[in-house]
Coordinates of C-alpha atoms in Angstrom, one line a residue:
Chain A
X1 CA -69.9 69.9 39.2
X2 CA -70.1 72.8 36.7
X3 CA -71.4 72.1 33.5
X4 CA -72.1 75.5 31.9
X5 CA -68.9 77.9 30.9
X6 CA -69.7 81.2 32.6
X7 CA -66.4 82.8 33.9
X8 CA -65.1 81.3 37.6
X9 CA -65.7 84.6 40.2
X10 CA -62.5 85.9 42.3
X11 CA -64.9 88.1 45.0
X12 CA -62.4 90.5 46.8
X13 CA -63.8 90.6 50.4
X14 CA -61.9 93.6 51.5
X15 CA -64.1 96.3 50.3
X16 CA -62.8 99.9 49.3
X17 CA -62.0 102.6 51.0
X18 CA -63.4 106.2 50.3
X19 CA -60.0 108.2 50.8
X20 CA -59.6 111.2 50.0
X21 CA -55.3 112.7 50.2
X22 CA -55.5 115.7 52.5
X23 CA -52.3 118.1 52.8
X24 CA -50.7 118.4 56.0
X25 CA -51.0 121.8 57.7
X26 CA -49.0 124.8 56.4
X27 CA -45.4 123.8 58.4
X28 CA -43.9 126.8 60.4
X29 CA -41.0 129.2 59.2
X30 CA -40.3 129.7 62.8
X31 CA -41.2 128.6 66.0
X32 CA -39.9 131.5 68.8
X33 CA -43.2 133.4 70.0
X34 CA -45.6 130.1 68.8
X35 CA -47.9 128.9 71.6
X36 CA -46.9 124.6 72.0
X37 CA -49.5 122.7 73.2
X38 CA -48.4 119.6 74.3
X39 CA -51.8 116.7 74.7
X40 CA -50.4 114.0 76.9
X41 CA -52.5 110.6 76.6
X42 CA -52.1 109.2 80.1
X43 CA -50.3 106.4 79.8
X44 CA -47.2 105.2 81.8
X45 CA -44.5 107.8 81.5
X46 CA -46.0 110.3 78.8
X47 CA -46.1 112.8 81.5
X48 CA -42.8 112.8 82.2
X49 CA -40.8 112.5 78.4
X50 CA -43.2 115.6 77.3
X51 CA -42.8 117.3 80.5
X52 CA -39.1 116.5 79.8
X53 CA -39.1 117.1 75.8
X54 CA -41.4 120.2 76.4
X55 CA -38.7 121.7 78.9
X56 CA -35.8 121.0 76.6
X57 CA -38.0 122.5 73.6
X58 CA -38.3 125.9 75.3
X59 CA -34.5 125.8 76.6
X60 CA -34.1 126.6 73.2
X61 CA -37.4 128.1 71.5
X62 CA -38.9 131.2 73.2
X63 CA -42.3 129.7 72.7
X64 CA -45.2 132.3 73.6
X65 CA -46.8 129.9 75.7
X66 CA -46.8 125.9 76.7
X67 CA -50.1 124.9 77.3
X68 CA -50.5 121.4 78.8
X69 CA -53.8 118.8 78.0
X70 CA -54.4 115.2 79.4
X71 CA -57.0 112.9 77.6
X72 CA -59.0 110.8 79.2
X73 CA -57.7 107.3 77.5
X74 CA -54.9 106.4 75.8
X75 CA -56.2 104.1 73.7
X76 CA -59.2 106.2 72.7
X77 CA -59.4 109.9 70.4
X78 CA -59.1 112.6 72.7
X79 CA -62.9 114.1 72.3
X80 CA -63.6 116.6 69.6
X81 CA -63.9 119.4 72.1
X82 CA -60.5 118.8 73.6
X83 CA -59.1 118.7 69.8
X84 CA -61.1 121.8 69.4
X85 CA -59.5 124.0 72.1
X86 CA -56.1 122.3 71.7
X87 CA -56.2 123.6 67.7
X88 CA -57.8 127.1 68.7
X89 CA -55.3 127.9 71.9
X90 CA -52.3 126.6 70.1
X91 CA -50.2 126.6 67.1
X92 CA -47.5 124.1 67.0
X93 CA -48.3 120.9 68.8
X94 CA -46.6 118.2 70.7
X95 CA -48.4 114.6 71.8
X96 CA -46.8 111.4 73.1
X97 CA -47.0 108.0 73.3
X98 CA -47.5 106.0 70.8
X99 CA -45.3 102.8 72.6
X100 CA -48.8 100.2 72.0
X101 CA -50.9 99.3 69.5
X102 CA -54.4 100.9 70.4
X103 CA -52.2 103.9 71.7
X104 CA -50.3 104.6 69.2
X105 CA -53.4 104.5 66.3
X106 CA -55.1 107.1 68.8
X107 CA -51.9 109.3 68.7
X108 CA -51.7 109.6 65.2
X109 CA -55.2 110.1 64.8
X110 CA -55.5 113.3 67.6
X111 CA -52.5 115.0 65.7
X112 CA -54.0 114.2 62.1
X113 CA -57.4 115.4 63.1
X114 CA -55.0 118.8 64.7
X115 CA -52.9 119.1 61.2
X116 CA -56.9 118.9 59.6
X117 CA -57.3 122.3 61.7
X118 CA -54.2 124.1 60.4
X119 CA -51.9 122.8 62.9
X120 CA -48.6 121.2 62.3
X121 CA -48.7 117.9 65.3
X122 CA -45.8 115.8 65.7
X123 CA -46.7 112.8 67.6
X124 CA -44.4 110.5 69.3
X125 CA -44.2 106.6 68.8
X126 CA -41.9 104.1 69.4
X127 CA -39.4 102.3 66.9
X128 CA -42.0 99.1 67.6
X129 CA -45.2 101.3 65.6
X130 CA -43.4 102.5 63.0
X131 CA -45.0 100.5 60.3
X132 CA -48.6 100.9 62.2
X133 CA -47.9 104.3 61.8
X134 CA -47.2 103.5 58.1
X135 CA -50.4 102.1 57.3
X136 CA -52.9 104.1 59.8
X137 CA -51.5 107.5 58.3
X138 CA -52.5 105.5 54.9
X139 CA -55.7 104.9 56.2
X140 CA -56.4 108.1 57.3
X141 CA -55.4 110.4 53.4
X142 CA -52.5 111.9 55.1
X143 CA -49.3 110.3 53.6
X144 CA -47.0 113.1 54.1
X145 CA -47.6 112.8 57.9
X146 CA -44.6 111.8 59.5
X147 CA -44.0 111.4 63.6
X148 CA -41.5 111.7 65.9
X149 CA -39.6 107.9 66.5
X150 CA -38.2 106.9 70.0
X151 CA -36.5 103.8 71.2
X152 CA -39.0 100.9 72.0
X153 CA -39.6 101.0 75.0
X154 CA -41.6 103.7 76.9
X155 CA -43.4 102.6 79.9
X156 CA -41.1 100.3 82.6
X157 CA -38.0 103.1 81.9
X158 CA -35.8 105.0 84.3
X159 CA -35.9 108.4 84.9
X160 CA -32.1 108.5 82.8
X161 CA -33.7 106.8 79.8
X162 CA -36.0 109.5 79.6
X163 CA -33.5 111.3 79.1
X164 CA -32.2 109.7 76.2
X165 CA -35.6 109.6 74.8
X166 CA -35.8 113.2 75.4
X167 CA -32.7 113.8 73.1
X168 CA -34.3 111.9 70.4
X169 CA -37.7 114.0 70.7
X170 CA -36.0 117.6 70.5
X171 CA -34.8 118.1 67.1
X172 CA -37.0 116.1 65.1
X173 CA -40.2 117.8 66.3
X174 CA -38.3 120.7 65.2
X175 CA -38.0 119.7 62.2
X176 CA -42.2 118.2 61.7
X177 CA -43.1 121.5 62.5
X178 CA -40.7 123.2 60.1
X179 CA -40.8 121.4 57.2
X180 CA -37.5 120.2 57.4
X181 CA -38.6 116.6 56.8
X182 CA -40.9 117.3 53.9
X183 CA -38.7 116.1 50.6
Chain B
X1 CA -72.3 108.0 48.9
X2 CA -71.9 105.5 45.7
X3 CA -69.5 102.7 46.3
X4 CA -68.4 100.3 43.8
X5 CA -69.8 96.6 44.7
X6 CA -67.5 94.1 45.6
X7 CA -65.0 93.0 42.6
X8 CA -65.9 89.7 40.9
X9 CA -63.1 89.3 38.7
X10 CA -63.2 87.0 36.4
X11 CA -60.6 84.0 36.0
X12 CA -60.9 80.8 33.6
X13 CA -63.8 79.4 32.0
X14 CA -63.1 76.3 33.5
X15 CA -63.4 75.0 37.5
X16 CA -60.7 72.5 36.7
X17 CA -58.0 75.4 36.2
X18 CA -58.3 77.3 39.4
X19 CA -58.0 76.3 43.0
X20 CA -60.0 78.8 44.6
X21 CA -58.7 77.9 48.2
X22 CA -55.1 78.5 47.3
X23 CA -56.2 82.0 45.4
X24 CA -57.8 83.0 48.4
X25 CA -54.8 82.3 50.3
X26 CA -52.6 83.4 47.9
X27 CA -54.3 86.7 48.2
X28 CA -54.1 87.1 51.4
X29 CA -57.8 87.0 52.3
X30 CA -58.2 84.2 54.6
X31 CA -58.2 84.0 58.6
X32 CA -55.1 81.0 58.0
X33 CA -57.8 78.3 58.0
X34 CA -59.7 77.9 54.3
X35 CA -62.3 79.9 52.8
X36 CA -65.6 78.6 50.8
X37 CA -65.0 80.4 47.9
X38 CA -67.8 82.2 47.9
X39 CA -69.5 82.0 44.0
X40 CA -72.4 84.2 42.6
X41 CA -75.2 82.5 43.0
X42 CA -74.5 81.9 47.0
X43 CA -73.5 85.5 47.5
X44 CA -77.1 86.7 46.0
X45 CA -78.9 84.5 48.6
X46 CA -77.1 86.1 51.5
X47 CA -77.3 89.7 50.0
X48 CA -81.0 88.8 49.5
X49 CA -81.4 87.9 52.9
X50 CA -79.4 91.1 54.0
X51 CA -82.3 93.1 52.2
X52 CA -81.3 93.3 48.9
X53 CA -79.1 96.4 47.6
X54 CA -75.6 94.7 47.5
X55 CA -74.0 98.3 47.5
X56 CA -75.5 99.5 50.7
X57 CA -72.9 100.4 53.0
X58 CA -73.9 98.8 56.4
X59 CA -71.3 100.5 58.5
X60 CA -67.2 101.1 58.0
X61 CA -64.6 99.3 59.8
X62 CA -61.3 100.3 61.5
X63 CA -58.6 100.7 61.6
X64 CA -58.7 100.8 57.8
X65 CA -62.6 101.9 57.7
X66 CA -63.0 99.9 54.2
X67 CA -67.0 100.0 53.3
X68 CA -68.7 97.4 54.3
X69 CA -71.3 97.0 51.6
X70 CA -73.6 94.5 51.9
X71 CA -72.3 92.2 49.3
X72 CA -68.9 92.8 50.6
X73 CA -70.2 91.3 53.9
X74 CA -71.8 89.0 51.7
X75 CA -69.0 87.5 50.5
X76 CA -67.4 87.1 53.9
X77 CA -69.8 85.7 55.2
X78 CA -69.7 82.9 52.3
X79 CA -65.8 82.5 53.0
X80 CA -66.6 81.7 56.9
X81 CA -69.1 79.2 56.0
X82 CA -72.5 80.7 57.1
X83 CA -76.3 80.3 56.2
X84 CA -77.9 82.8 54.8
X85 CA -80.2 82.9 57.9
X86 CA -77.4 83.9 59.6
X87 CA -77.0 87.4 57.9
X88 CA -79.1 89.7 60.8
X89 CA -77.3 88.2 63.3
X90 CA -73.9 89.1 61.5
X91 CA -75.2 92.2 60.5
X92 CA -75.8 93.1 63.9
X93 CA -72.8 92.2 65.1
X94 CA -70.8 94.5 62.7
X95 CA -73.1 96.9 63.7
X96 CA -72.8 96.7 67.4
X97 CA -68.4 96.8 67.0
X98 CA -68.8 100.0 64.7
X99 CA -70.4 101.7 67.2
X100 CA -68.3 104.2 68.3
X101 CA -68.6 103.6 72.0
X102 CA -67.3 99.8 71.3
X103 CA -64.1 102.0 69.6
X104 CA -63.2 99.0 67.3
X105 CA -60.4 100.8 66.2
X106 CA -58.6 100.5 69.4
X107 CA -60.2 96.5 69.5
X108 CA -58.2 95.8 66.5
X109 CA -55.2 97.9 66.9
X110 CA -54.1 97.0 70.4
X111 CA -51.1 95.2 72.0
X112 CA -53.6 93.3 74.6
X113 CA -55.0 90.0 73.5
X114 CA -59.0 91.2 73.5
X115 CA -61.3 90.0 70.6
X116 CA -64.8 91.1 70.2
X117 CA -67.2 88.4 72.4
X118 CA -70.2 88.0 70.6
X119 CA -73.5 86.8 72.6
X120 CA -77.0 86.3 70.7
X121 CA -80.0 86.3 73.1
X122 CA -83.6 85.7 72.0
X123 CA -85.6 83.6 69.7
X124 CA -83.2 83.5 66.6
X125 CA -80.4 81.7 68.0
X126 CA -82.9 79.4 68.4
X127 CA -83.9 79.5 65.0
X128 CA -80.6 79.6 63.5
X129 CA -79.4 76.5 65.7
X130 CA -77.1 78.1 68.1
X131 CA -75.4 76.6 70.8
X132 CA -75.6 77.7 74.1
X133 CA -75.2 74.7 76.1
X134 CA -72.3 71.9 76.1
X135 CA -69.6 73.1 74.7
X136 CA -70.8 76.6 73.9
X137 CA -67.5 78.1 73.8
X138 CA -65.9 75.1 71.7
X139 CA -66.0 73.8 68.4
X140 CA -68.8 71.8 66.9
X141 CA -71.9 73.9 66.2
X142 CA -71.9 75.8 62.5
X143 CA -73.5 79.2 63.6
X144 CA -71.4 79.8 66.7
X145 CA -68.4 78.8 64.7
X146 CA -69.1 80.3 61.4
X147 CA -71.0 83.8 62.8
X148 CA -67.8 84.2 64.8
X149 CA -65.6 83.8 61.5
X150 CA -67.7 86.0 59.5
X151 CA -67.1 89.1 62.3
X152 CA -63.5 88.1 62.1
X153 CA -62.6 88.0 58.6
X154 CA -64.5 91.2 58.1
X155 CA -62.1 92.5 61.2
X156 CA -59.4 91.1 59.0
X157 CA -60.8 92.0 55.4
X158 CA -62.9 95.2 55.4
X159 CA -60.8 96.6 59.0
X160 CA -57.4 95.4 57.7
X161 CA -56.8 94.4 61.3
X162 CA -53.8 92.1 60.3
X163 CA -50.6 91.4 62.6
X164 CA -48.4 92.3 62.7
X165 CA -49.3 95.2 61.1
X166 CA -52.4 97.1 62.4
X167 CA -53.3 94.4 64.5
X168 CA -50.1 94.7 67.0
X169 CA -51.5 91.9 69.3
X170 CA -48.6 90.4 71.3
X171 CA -49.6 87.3 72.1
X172 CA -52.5 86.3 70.2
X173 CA -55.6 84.6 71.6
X174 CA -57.9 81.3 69.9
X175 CA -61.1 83.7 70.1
X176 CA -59.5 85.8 67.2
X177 CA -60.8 82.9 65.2
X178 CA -64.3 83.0 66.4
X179 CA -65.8 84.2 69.6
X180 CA -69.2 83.7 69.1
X181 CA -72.4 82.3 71.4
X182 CA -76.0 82.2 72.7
X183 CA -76.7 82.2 76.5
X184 CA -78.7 79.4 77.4
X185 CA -82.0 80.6 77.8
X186 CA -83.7 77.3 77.7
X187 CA -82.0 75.8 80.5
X188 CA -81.4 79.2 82.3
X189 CA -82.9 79.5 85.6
X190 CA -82.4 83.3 85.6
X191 CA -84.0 85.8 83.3
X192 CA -82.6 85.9 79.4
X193 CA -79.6 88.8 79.3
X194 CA -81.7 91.3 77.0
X195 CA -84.8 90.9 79.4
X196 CA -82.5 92.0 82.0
X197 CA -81.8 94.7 79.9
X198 CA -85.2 96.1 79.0
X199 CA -86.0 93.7 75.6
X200 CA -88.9 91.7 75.8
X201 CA -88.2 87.6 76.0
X202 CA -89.4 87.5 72.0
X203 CA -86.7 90.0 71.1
X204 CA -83.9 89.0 69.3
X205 CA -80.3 90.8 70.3
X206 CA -76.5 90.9 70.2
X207 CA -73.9 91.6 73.1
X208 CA -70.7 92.9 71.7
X209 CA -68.1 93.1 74.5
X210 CA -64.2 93.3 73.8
X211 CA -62.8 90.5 75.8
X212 CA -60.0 88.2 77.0
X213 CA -61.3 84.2 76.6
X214 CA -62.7 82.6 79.2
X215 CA -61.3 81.7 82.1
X216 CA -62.7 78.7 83.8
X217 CA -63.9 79.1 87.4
X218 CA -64.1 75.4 89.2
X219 CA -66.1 75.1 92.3
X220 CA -67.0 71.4 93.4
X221 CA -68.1 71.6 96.8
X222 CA -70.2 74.7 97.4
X223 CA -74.0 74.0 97.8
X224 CA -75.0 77.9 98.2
X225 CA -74.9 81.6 96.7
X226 CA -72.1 82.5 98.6
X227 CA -69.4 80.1 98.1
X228 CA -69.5 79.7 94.7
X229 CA -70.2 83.0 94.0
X230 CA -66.5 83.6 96.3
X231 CA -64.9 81.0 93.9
X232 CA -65.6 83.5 91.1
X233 CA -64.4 86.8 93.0
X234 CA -61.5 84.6 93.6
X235 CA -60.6 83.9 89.8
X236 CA -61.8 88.3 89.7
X237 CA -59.7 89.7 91.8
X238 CA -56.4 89.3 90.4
X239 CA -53.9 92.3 89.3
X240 CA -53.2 90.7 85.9
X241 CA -56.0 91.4 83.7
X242 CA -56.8 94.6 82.0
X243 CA -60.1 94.8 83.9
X244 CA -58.3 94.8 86.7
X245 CA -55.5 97.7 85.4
X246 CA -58.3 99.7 83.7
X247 CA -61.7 99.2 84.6
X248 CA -64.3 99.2 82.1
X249 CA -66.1 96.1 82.0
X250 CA -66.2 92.2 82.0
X251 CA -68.7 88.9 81.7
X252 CA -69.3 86.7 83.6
X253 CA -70.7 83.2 82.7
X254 CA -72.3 81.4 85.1
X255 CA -72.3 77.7 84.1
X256 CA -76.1 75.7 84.6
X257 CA -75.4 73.4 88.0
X258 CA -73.7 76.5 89.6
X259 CA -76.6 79.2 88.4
X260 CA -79.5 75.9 89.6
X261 CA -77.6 76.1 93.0
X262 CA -77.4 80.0 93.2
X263 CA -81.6 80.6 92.4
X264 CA -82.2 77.5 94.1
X265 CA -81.9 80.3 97.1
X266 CA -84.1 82.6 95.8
X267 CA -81.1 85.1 94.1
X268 CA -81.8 87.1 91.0
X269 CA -79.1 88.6 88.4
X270 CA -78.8 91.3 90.5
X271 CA -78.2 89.6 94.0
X272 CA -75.5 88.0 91.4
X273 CA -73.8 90.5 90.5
X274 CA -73.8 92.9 93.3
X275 CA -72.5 90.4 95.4
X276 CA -69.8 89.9 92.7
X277 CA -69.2 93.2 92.5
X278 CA -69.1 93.7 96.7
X279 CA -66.7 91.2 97.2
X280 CA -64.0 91.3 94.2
X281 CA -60.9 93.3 93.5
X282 CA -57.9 94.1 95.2
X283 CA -55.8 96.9 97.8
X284 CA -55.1 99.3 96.4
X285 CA -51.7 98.3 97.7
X286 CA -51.9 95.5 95.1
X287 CA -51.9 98.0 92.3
X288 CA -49.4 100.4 93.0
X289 CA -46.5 97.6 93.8
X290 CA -46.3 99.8 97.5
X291 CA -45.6 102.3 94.7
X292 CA -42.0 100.7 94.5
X293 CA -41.6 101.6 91.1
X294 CA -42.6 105.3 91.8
X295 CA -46.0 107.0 93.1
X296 CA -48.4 105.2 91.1
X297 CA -52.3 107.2 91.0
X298 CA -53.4 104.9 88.2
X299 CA -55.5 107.6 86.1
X300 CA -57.2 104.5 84.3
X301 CA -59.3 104.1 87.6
X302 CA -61.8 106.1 88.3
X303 CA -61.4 109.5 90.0
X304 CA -63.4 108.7 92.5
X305 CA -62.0 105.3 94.5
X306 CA -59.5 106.4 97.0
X307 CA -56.4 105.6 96.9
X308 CA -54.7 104.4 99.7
X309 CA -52.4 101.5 101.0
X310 CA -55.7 99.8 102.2
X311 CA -58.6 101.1 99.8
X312 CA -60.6 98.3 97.8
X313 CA -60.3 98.8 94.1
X314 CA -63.5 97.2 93.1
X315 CA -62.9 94.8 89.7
X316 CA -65.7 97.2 87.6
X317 CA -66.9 100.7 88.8
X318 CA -70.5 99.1 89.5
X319 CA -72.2 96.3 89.5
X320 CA -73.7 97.1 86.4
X321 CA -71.0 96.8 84.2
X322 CA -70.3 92.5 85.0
X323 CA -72.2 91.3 82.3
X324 CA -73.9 88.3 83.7
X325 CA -74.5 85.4 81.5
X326 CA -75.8 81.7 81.6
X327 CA -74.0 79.1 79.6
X328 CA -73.1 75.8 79.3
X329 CA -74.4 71.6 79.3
X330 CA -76.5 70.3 82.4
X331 CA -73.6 68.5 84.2
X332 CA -70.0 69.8 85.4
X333 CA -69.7 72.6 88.6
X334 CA -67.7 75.6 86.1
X335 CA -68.7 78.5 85.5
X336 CA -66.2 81.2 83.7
X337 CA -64.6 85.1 84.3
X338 CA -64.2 87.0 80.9
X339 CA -62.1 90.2 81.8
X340 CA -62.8 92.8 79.6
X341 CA -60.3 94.7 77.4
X342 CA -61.1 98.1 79.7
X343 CA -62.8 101.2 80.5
X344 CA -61.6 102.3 76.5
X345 CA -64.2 100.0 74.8
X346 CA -67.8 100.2 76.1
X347 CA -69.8 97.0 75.2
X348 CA -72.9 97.8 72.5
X349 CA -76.1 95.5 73.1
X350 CA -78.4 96.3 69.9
X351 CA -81.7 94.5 68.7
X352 CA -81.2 92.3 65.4
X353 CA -83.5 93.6 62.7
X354 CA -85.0 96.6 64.6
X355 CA -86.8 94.8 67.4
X356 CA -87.5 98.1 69.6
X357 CA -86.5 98.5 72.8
X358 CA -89.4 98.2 75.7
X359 CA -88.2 99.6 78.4
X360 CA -90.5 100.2 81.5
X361 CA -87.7 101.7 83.6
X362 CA -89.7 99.4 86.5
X363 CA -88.1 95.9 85.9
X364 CA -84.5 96.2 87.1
X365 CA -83.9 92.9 87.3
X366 CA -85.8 91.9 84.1
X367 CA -87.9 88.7 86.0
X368 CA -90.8 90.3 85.8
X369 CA -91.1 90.4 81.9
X370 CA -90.9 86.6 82.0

């Protein structure tokens, strides 16, 4: 029982957060003679939709090079050193799949960390991570970061579903790289 | 870096005007079960016990790396319920998931259903009236219950590990209330966890693996190492879990009657676990479905197990990583597998309070610091 009248304390137990907005990377006016690398994160099917978007890409873009990268873990950063090489080696880059949770937080954060080197990243998730997405690119001072959305889901689909993934892939990484989706 | 403390906002002048347990829900700050609200005077005697400096940043948690000040972890801590006694324990806990090895961003963000198992060894869970024994895993002892709620609604608070927004669990799991214990070095015929480890018996520590719950291993019948010790690699060695699908690591706790039985015959932890680790996991064959949904190499795995129709995919790389625990009352034949969340998340072991480590590098199985 209170008897005396000092003020009754609301304590907010989330504790702040020390963010500082960073720009994205300066976008691309072109992309014919860029170097792509493409940072595939091992899980099921990644291989084959960016071997698949990547081929599609360069049916249309005379990139200089396509350099390809597996991390170790998909539901881990890819190592500073691999970020390292990936941002000095290439200029545009290309990194799939964000189709879970863990997965999709680590994809986001290997192409933010790429766009804090000067390179423009779009990162591929599925229509399932969207808000995740939201929130970690939030979390991480990048709101202008947008990825590259697929259907939901990745992992258990056919070879032809690829395909339609592939399709979704194509022109909106275009466009992240570009500038075209930046209001 | 200066961080503001932990906002104490002011409301009425009057305790009759505000229900603090609604607020707290109504903000959107509890685990779904109420808060204490915590009030200034009990928030001081945990930052107190925490050291002092309520604007100390312990550590920052994922996925939304909020600061976790001292008082901010303060005032968790008074929302779950716990003593102030219970601060290095909590403390160390936090400190042990922010580790980056543990990779606590992955913890909270995955679709799996791991949560962060929390195991106290050494003379402070004694202290602090921790349970170990009966019922170790279940309700009914404050400082497992409330320590485990404390880590939790920090996860949830300070990470911002809610579903089904960063936290994009699919299913869900009970421990992501609170998954908190002490092994049952009392009762334990083997050597304590940490002195296995290289910590001397009078050293306090915390085990932070990410986790599935238990899942309980029954073996009636068996009066030696060997069969029982089978009755776990049974419960192992199945496709299913993530330990299975991507290494890493996983627990194991070995309930009292089953661990009497086992050094009855002269077996030490590491008798234990190699034999575990010998005689669990699967053919390869198991894994890749005959590789009838395509050629399956399973890049998870390591590089080195080979991979064909009839290779053994041990559960863990090495006997090293089953983390070997004893737990649990004096009657009932179960013990209990724990698979791990995987080779992304590497357990963190850390003293509480800066106890050094002791290491010899001569006592591999820990006995002979007892």
């Amino acid at each position: 029982m209170r008897h005396d009248k000092s003020p009754v304390l609301v304590f907010d137990p989330r504790g702040v957060v020390d963010l500082a907005v960073t720009p994205l990377s300066p976008r691309k006016s072109t992309l014919a003679g860029l170097r792509l690398g493409v940072l595939d994160n091992a899980k099921w099917n990644a291989n084959k939709l960016l071997r698949g978007a990547s081929a599609a890409l360069g049916a249309d873009i005379a990139f200089a090079a396509v350099n390809y990268y597996v991390k170790h873990s998909f539901s881990k950063d890819a190592a500073p050193e691999l970020i390292e090489e990936i941002a000095r080696d290439n200029d545009i880059v290309l990194t799939a799949i964000g189709d879970c949770g863990s997965c999709c937080s680590c994809c986001i954060r290997d192409a933010v960390a790429l766009e804090k080197l000067g390179v423009p990243a779009a990162a591929i998730i599925t229509t399932e991570f969207v808000r995740e997405t939201q929130l970690t690119r939030l979390a991480l001072g990048v709101p202008d970061f947008e990825p590259v959305v697929i259907n939901h889901p990745v992992s258990s689909i056919t070879s032809e579903e690829i395909g339609a993934r592939v399709r979704q892939i194509r022109e909106r990484a275009e466009r992240i790289w570009t500038g075209g989706l930046i209001d | 870096m200066p961080v503001a403390p932990a906002r104490a906002e002011p409301l009425s002048h009057d305790i009759a005007d505000v229900d603090l347990v609604e607020l707290y829900f109504e903000r959107g700050w509890t685990d779904g079960l109420p808060v204490v609200p915590p009030t200034r005077e009990k928030v001081d005697a945990v930052v107190a016990a925490l050291g002092g400096d309520p604007g100390y940043v312990e550590c920052k948690v994922a996925p939304r790396w909020g600061s976790l000040t001292r008082e901010v972890l303060a005032v968790n801590m008074v929302m779950a319920g716990c003593r102030p006694e219970y601060a290095p324990v909590v403390r160390a806990a936090m400190l042990a998931l922010t580790d980056p090895a543990f990779n606590l961003n992955g913890v909270q963000a995955t679709t799996h259903v791991a949560a962060p198992l929390v195991v106290v060894n050494g003379p402070i869970a004694r202290a602090i009236g921790m349970n170990g024994g009966a019922n170790a895993f279940g309700s009914g002892n404050r400082a497992n219950a409330t320590i485990g709620r404390a880590i939790r609604l920090v996860m949830l608070n300070v990470g911002g590990g809610r579903a089904p927004d960063l936290d994009k669990c699919t299913l869900g799991n009970p421990a992501k209330y609170t998954y908190c214990i002490c092994e049952n070095e009392e009762a334990s015929p083997l050597a304590p966890y940490q002195v296995e480890h290289g910590y001397a018996p009078d050293q306090s520590t915390v085990f932070a693996i990410a986790a599935e719950a238990p899942h309980s291993v029954t073996d009636h019948h068996c009066n030696d190492p060997e069969g029982i010790l089978d009755t776990m690699c049974s419960a192992m060695s199945t496709i299913a879990s993530n330990t299975a699908v991507l290494s890493g690591h996983c627990a194991v706790a070995l309930g009292l009657e089953h661990a009497r039985t086992i050094a009855r015959h002269g077996w030490t932890r590491n008798d234990i676990k190699s034999y575990l680790w010998l005689n669990s996991g699967n053919r390869f064959d198991a894994h890749s479905r005959g590789h009838r949904y395509g050629k399956v190499y399973n890049r998870n795995l390591p590089k080195w197990y080979k991979r064909e129709p009839d290779s053994r995919i041990p559960i863990v790389e090495s006997p090293e990583r089953i983390h070997l625990f004893v737990v649990g009352g004096h009657a009932g034949r179960f013990s209990a597998f724990i698979p791990g969340w995987g080779h992304m998340s590497t357990p963190v072991l850390r003293p509480i309070d800066g106890t050094a480590l002791t290491s010899d590098g001569e006592c591999a199985d820990g006995m002979c610091k007892l």
